[in-house]
């Protein structure tokens, strides 16, 4: 089975922005790859002027949040690193079925790579006067606001990238199911380098 892959544009962000960004991206992918009947709901980002759609499935929302929290924990131990979150869709088939065994194998048919560069917020040196402190603080807030607005525009570009890919790449999708497609969300583990983790994901795809 052909496995289509989509490398999303890299986003540079701060740790406080991870939850909003990953929720937005992951739920957008799920919504465009869910063929079962759902009750979609609009969700506003907390930090960005962006509204996205969730499938309205509590179990899926819980799974996404759990994975995001795990990724945030990894980021705290590996600051200022480039990393990836991978959402894979797969089909399960019996492998050499017989009456005494029922092993299954995963056949990956699509993978989405969310590329992130999580950076620490810039610190500011001490100032001697309160007027200078106020001036620097005001400038810092203005810069932070401008930077977040720019990130919001980049997130929108990623969302359009998702929509375009999802609409253009359909021939590889398995027959319509009455449930959400089998999937897994992969994040780097505490012992992984980002390159080692990528190699592991690639190895699984090649073996499927």
PDB file of C-alpha atoms in Angstrom:
ATOM      1  CA  UNK A   1       0.000   0.000   0.000  1.00  0.00           C
ATOM      2  CA  UNK A   2       1.275   3.451  -0.886  1.00  0.00           C
ATOM      3  CA  UNK A   3       2.033   5.649   2.131  1.00  0.00           C
ATOM      4  CA  UNK A   4       1.613   9.332   1.412  1.00  0.00           C
ATOM      5  CA  UNK A   5       3.571  11.766   3.586  1.00  0.00           C
ATOM      6  CA  UNK A   6       3.116  15.463   4.211  1.00  0.00           C
ATOM      7  CA  UNK A   7       5.898  17.577   5.691  1.00  0.00           C
ATOM      8  CA  UNK A   8       4.245  20.655   7.153  1.00  0.00           C
ATOM      9  CA  UNK A   9       6.080  23.966   7.212  1.00  0.00           C
ATOM     10  CA  UNK A  10       8.241  24.456  10.289  1.00  0.00           C
ATOM     11  CA  UNK A  11       6.851  26.750  12.963  1.00  0.00           C
ATOM     12  CA  UNK A  12       9.042  28.589  15.456  1.00  0.00           C
ATOM     13  CA  UNK A  13       7.195  29.041  18.717  1.00  0.00           C
ATOM     14  CA  UNK A  14       7.537  29.283  22.472  1.00  0.00           C
ATOM     15  CA  UNK A  15       6.544  26.572  24.935  1.00  0.00           C
ATOM     16  CA  UNK A  16       3.451  28.487  26.056  1.00  0.00           C
ATOM     17  CA  UNK A  17       2.145  28.340  22.472  1.00  0.00           C
ATOM     18  CA  UNK A  18       2.581  24.585  21.930  1.00  0.00           C
ATOM     19  CA  UNK A  19      -0.846  23.483  23.182  1.00  0.00           C
ATOM     20  CA  UNK A  20      -2.758  25.956  21.020  1.00  0.00           C
ATOM     21  CA  UNK A  21      -0.687  25.196  17.915  1.00  0.00           C
ATOM     22  CA  UNK A  22      -0.809  21.396  18.153  1.00  0.00           C
ATOM     23  CA  UNK A  23      -4.501  21.288  19.011  1.00  0.00           C
ATOM     24  CA  UNK A  24      -5.261  23.433  15.978  1.00  0.00           C
ATOM     25  CA  UNK A  25      -3.117  21.401  13.573  1.00  0.00           C
ATOM     26  CA  UNK A  26      -3.938  17.893  14.821  1.00  0.00           C
ATOM     27  CA  UNK A  27      -7.692  18.460  14.983  1.00  0.00           C
ATOM     28  CA  UNK A  28      -7.676  20.025  11.515  1.00  0.00           C
ATOM     29  CA  UNK A  29      -5.990  16.915  10.111  1.00  0.00           C
ATOM     30  CA  UNK A  30      -8.391  14.595  11.925  1.00  0.00           C
ATOM     31  CA  UNK A  31     -11.413  16.542  10.691  1.00  0.00           C
ATOM     32  CA  UNK A  32     -10.267  16.238   7.061  1.00  0.00           C
ATOM     33  CA  UNK A  33      -9.474  12.546   7.419  1.00  0.00           C
ATOM     34  CA  UNK A  34     -12.559  11.427   9.344  1.00  0.00           C
ATOM     35  CA  UNK A  35     -15.169   9.863   7.097  1.00  0.00           C
ATOM     36  CA  UNK A  36     -17.484   8.682   9.843  1.00  0.00           C
ATOM     37  CA  UNK A  37     -20.466  10.734  10.975  1.00  0.00           C
ATOM     38  CA  UNK A  38     -19.390  13.382  13.499  1.00  0.00           C
ATOM     39  CA  UNK A  39     -20.787  16.508  15.108  1.00  0.00           C
ATOM     40  CA  UNK A  40     -18.164  19.123  14.229  1.00  0.00           C
ATOM     41  CA  UNK A  41     -17.682  22.113  16.475  1.00  0.00           C
ATOM     42  CA  UNK A  42     -15.830  25.388  15.984  1.00  0.00           C
ATOM     43  CA  UNK A  43     -13.048  26.116  18.446  1.00  0.00           C
ATOM     44  CA  UNK A  44     -11.262  29.438  18.944  1.00  0.00           C
ATOM     45  CA  UNK A  45      -7.545  29.398  19.732  1.00  0.00           C
ATOM     46  CA  UNK A  46      -6.662  30.980  23.068  1.00  0.00           C
ATOM     47  CA  UNK A  47      -3.590  32.848  21.809  1.00  0.00           C
ATOM     48  CA  UNK A  48      -4.294  33.387  18.109  1.00  0.00           C
ATOM     49  CA  UNK A  49      -7.063  34.879  15.994  1.00  0.00           C
ATOM     50  CA  UNK A  50      -7.782  31.465  14.497  1.00  0.00           C
ATOM     51  CA  UNK A  51     -10.887  29.288  14.544  1.00  0.00           C
ATOM     52  CA  UNK A  52     -10.603  25.604  13.649  1.00  0.00           C
ATOM     53  CA  UNK A  53     -12.944  22.612  13.602  1.00  0.00           C
ATOM     54  CA  UNK A  54     -12.912  19.608  15.921  1.00  0.00           C
ATOM     55  CA  UNK A  55     -14.754  16.374  15.210  1.00  0.00           C
ATOM     56  CA  UNK A  56     -16.669  16.614  18.465  1.00  0.00           C
ATOM     57  CA  UNK A  57     -15.337  13.262  19.742  1.00  0.00           C
ATOM     58  CA  UNK A  58     -14.448  13.473  23.468  1.00  0.00           C
ATOM     59  CA  UNK A  59     -12.134  10.437  23.369  1.00  0.00           C
ATOM     60  CA  UNK A  60     -10.175  11.933  20.473  1.00  0.00           C
ATOM     61  CA  UNK A  61      -9.894  15.298  22.224  1.00  0.00           C
ATOM     62  CA  UNK A  62      -8.598  13.543  25.334  1.00  0.00           C
ATOM     63  CA  UNK A  63      -6.043  11.567  23.320  1.00  0.00           C
ATOM     64  CA  UNK A  64      -4.773  14.689  21.566  1.00  0.00           C
ATOM     65  CA  UNK A  65      -4.389  16.599  24.843  1.00  0.00           C
ATOM     66  CA  UNK A  66      -2.552  13.698  26.485  1.00  0.00           C
ATOM     67  CA  UNK A  67      -0.050  13.521  23.618  1.00  0.00           C
ATOM     68  CA  UNK A  68       0.424  17.289  23.658  1.00  0.00           C
ATOM     69  CA  UNK A  69       1.161  17.202  27.383  1.00  0.00           C
ATOM     70  CA  UNK A  70       3.721  14.447  26.801  1.00  0.00           C
ATOM     71  CA  UNK A  71       5.366  16.526  24.092  1.00  0.00           C
ATOM     72  CA  UNK A  72       5.476  19.591  26.355  1.00  0.00           C
ATOM     73  CA  UNK A  73       7.184  17.482  29.020  1.00  0.00           C
ATOM     74  CA  UNK A  74       9.761  16.378  26.425  1.00  0.00           C
ATOM     75  CA  UNK A  75      10.355  19.989  25.367  1.00  0.00           C
ATOM     76  CA  UNK A  76      11.005  21.021  28.967  1.00  0.00           C
ATOM     77  CA  UNK A  77      13.855  18.484  29.099  1.00  0.00           C
ATOM     78  CA  UNK A  78      15.158  19.372  25.618  1.00  0.00           C
ATOM     79  CA  UNK A  79      14.898  23.186  25.297  1.00  0.00           C
ATOM     80  CA  UNK A  80      15.639  25.097  22.110  1.00  0.00           C
ATOM     81  CA  UNK A  81      15.403  22.015  19.920  1.00  0.00           C
ATOM     82  CA  UNK A  82      13.858  21.299  16.557  1.00  0.00           C
ATOM     83  CA  UNK A  83      11.438  18.396  16.776  1.00  0.00           C
ATOM     84  CA  UNK A  84       8.535  16.668  15.087  1.00  0.00           C
ATOM     85  CA  UNK A  85       5.148  15.328  16.015  1.00  0.00           C
ATOM     86  CA  UNK A  86       3.950  12.656  13.601  1.00  0.00           C
ATOM     87  CA  UNK A  87       0.322  11.694  13.025  1.00  0.00           C
ATOM     88  CA  UNK A  88       0.076   8.353  11.213  1.00  0.00           C
ATOM     89  CA  UNK A  89      -2.975   6.631   9.769  1.00  0.00           C
ATOM     90  CA  UNK A  90      -2.857   2.891   9.222  1.00  0.00           C
ATOM     91  CA  UNK A  91      -4.882  -0.192   8.395  1.00  0.00           C
ATOM     92  CA  UNK A  92      -4.597  -3.473  10.293  1.00  0.00           C
ATOM     93  CA  UNK A  93      -4.414  -6.810   8.511  1.00  0.00           C
ATOM     94  CA  UNK A  94      -3.928 -10.354   9.700  1.00  0.00           C
ATOM     95  CA  UNK A  95      -0.379 -11.562   9.226  1.00  0.00           C
ATOM     96  CA  UNK A  96      -0.137 -15.231   8.185  1.00  0.00           C
ATOM     97  CA  UNK A  97      -3.469 -16.125   9.822  1.00  0.00           C
ATOM     98  CA  UNK A  98      -3.972 -19.649  11.096  1.00  0.00           C
ATOM     99  CA  UNK A  99      -6.178 -21.438  13.598  1.00  0.00           C
ATOM    100  CA  UNK A 100      -3.613 -21.078  16.430  1.00  0.00           C
ATOM    101  CA  UNK A 101      -2.433 -17.499  15.863  1.00  0.00           C
ATOM    102  CA  UNK A 102      -4.000 -14.185  14.944  1.00  0.00           C
ATOM    103  CA  UNK A 103      -1.156 -11.712  14.546  1.00  0.00           C
ATOM    104  CA  UNK A 104      -1.907  -8.375  12.918  1.00  0.00           C
ATOM    105  CA  UNK A 105       0.368  -5.924  11.165  1.00  0.00           C
ATOM    106  CA  UNK A 106      -0.016  -2.227  10.613  1.00  0.00           C
ATOM    107  CA  UNK A 107      -0.097  -0.983   7.036  1.00  0.00           C
ATOM    108  CA  UNK A 108       0.631   2.739   7.125  1.00  0.00           C
ATOM    109  CA  UNK A 109      -1.106   4.710   4.377  1.00  0.00           C
ATOM    110  CA  UNK A 110      -0.584   8.329   5.422  1.00  0.00           C
ATOM    111  CA  UNK A 111       1.715  10.327   7.712  1.00  0.00           C
ATOM    112  CA  UNK A 112       1.721  13.986   8.678  1.00  0.00           C
ATOM    113  CA  UNK A 113       4.917  15.496  10.069  1.00  0.00           C
ATOM    114  CA  UNK A 114       4.420  18.592  12.212  1.00  0.00           C
ATOM    115  CA  UNK A 115       7.752  20.399  12.334  1.00  0.00           C
ATOM    116  CA  UNK A 116       8.357  22.622  15.339  1.00  0.00           C
ATOM    117  CA  UNK A 117      11.256  24.699  16.637  1.00  0.00           C
ATOM    118  CA  UNK A 118      10.516  25.517  20.242  1.00  0.00           C
ATOM    119  CA  UNK A 119      12.601  28.458  21.469  1.00  0.00           C
ATOM    120  CA  UNK A 120      12.965  30.123  24.848  1.00  0.00           C
ATOM    121  CA  UNK A 121      11.587  33.652  25.170  1.00  0.00           C
ATOM    122  CA  UNK A 122      14.266  36.307  24.940  1.00  0.00           C
ATOM    123  CA  UNK A 123      15.379  37.736  28.274  1.00  0.00           C
ATOM    124  CA  UNK A 124      16.019  41.392  28.900  1.00  0.00           C
ATOM    125  CA  UNK A 125      18.901  42.908  30.811  1.00  0.00           C
ATOM    126  CA  UNK A 126      18.438  44.870  34.005  1.00  0.00           C
ATOM    127  CA  UNK A 127      17.932  48.609  33.771  1.00  0.00           C
ATOM    128  CA  UNK A 128      18.908  51.282  36.231  1.00  0.00           C
ATOM    129  CA  UNK A 129      15.830  53.489  36.006  1.00  0.00           C
ATOM    130  CA  UNK A 130      12.142  52.723  36.293  1.00  0.00           C
ATOM    131  CA  UNK A 131      11.493  54.856  33.196  1.00  0.00           C
ATOM    132  CA  UNK A 132      13.924  52.722  31.191  1.00  0.00           C
ATOM    133  CA  UNK A 133      12.344  49.571  32.607  1.00  0.00           C
ATOM    134  CA  UNK A 134       8.883  50.758  31.519  1.00  0.00           C
ATOM    135  CA  UNK A 135      10.191  51.626  28.072  1.00  0.00           C
ATOM    136  CA  UNK A 136      11.893  48.263  27.623  1.00  0.00           C
ATOM    137  CA  UNK A 137       8.854  46.418  28.972  1.00  0.00           C
ATOM    138  CA  UNK A 138       6.547  48.223  26.571  1.00  0.00           C
ATOM    139  CA  UNK A 139       8.837  47.473  23.655  1.00  0.00           C
ATOM    140  CA  UNK A 140       9.071  43.824  24.661  1.00  0.00           C
ATOM    141  CA  UNK A 141       5.284  43.501  24.801  1.00  0.00           C
ATOM    142  CA  UNK A 142       4.991  45.112  21.385  1.00  0.00           C
ATOM    143  CA  UNK A 143       7.587  42.753  19.929  1.00  0.00           C
ATOM    144  CA  UNK A 144       5.899  39.729  21.515  1.00  0.00           C
ATOM    145  CA  UNK A 145       2.521  40.777  20.136  1.00  0.00           C
ATOM    146  CA  UNK A 146       3.965  41.294  16.669  1.00  0.00           C
ATOM    147  CA  UNK A 147       5.776  37.960  16.786  1.00  0.00           C
ATOM    148  CA  UNK A 148       2.616  36.114  17.853  1.00  0.00           C
ATOM    149  CA  UNK A 149       0.603  37.761  15.082  1.00  0.00           C
ATOM    150  CA  UNK A 150       3.241  36.631  12.568  1.00  0.00           C
ATOM    151  CA  UNK A 151       3.091  33.095  13.952  1.00  0.00           C
ATOM    152  CA  UNK A 152      -0.684  33.176  13.598  1.00  0.00           C
ATOM    153  CA  UNK A 153      -0.292  33.903   9.879  1.00  0.00           C
ATOM    154  CA  UNK A 154       2.166  31.017   9.525  1.00  0.00           C
ATOM    155  CA  UNK A 155      -0.258  28.679  11.306  1.00  0.00           C
ATOM    156  CA  UNK A 156      -2.940  29.668   8.811  1.00  0.00           C
ATOM    157  CA  UNK A 157      -0.537  28.785   5.986  1.00  0.00           C
ATOM    158  CA  UNK A 158      -0.042  25.360   7.568  1.00  0.00           C
ATOM    159  CA  UNK A 159      -3.805  24.888   7.815  1.00  0.00           C
ATOM    160  CA  UNK A 160      -4.170  25.695   4.108  1.00  0.00           C
ATOM    161  CA  UNK A 161      -1.347  23.236   3.412  1.00  0.00           C
ATOM    162  CA  UNK A 162      -3.307  20.554   5.293  1.00  0.00           C
ATOM    163  CA  UNK A 163      -6.541  21.301   3.448  1.00  0.00           C
ATOM    164  CA  UNK A 164      -4.857  21.282   0.031  1.00  0.00           C
ATOM    165  CA  UNK A 165      -3.036  18.020   0.711  1.00  0.00           C
ATOM    166  CA  UNK A 166      -6.160  16.346   2.114  1.00  0.00           C
ATOM    167  CA  UNK A 167      -8.202  17.372  -0.935  1.00  0.00           C
ATOM    168  CA  UNK A 168      -5.560  16.419  -3.507  1.00  0.00           C
ATOM    169  CA  UNK A 169      -4.427  13.106  -2.012  1.00  0.00           C
ATOM    170  CA  UNK A 170      -7.342  10.690  -1.749  1.00  0.00           C
ATOM    171  CA  UNK A 171      -6.621   7.694  -3.978  1.00  0.00           C
ATOM    172  CA  UNK A 172      -4.536   5.956  -1.290  1.00  0.00           C
ATOM    173  CA  UNK A 173      -7.247   6.096   1.396  1.00  0.00           C
ATOM    174  CA  UNK A 174      -8.704   2.672   2.337  1.00  0.00           C
ATOM    175  CA  UNK A 175     -12.410   1.941   1.810  1.00  0.00           C
ATOM    176  CA  UNK A 176     -14.750   4.088   3.865  1.00  0.00           C
ATOM    177  CA  UNK A 177     -15.133   2.895   7.433  1.00  0.00           C
ATOM    178  CA  UNK A 178     -17.920   3.490   9.917  1.00  0.00           C
ATOM    179  CA  UNK A 179     -15.395   4.733  12.467  1.00  0.00           C
ATOM    180  CA  UNK A 180     -12.448   7.070  12.691  1.00  0.00           C
ATOM    181  CA  UNK A 181      -9.385   5.668  10.947  1.00  0.00           C
ATOM    182  CA  UNK A 182      -6.802   3.781  12.984  1.00  0.00           C
ATOM    183  CA  UNK A 183      -4.109   6.246  13.933  1.00  0.00           C
ATOM    184  CA  UNK A 184      -1.220   7.005  16.257  1.00  0.00           C
ATOM    185  CA  UNK A 185       0.403  10.240  17.382  1.00  0.00           C
ATOM    186  CA  UNK A 186       4.165   9.851  17.786  1.00  0.00           C
ATOM    187  CA  UNK A 187       6.359  12.209  19.775  1.00  0.00           C
ATOM    188  CA  UNK A 188      10.078  11.997  20.624  1.00  0.00           C
ATOM    189  CA  UNK A 189      10.777   9.947  23.735  1.00  0.00           C
ATOM    190  CA  UNK A 190      13.116  11.092  26.514  1.00  0.00           C
ATOM    191  CA  UNK A 191      15.914   8.935  25.083  1.00  0.00           C
ATOM    192  CA  UNK A 192      15.421   9.941  21.444  1.00  0.00           C
ATOM    193  CA  UNK A 193      17.262  12.454  19.381  1.00  0.00           C
ATOM    194  CA  UNK A 194      15.008  13.947  16.746  1.00  0.00           C
ATOM    195  CA  UNK A 195      17.005  12.160  14.036  1.00  0.00           C
ATOM    196  CA  UNK A 196      16.840   8.814  15.794  1.00  0.00           C
ATOM    197  CA  UNK A 197      13.101   9.205  16.223  1.00  0.00           C
ATOM    198  CA  UNK A 198      12.663  10.054  12.529  1.00  0.00           C
ATOM    199  CA  UNK A 199      14.616   6.952  11.584  1.00  0.00           C
ATOM    200  CA  UNK A 200      12.338   4.814  13.754  1.00  0.00           C
ATOM    201  CA  UNK A 201       9.196   6.228  12.133  1.00  0.00           C
ATOM    202  CA  UNK A 202      10.668   5.670   8.658  1.00  0.00           C
ATOM    203  CA  UNK A 203      11.637   2.120   9.559  1.00  0.00           C
ATOM    204  CA  UNK A 204       8.063   1.283  10.568  1.00  0.00           C
ATOM    205  CA  UNK A 205       6.691   2.673   7.316  1.00  0.00           C
ATOM    206  CA  UNK A 206       9.167   0.709   5.218  1.00  0.00           C
ATOM    207  CA  UNK A 207       8.283  -2.476   7.090  1.00  0.00           C
ATOM    208  CA  UNK A 208       4.566  -1.990   6.530  1.00  0.00           C
TER     209      UNK A 208
END
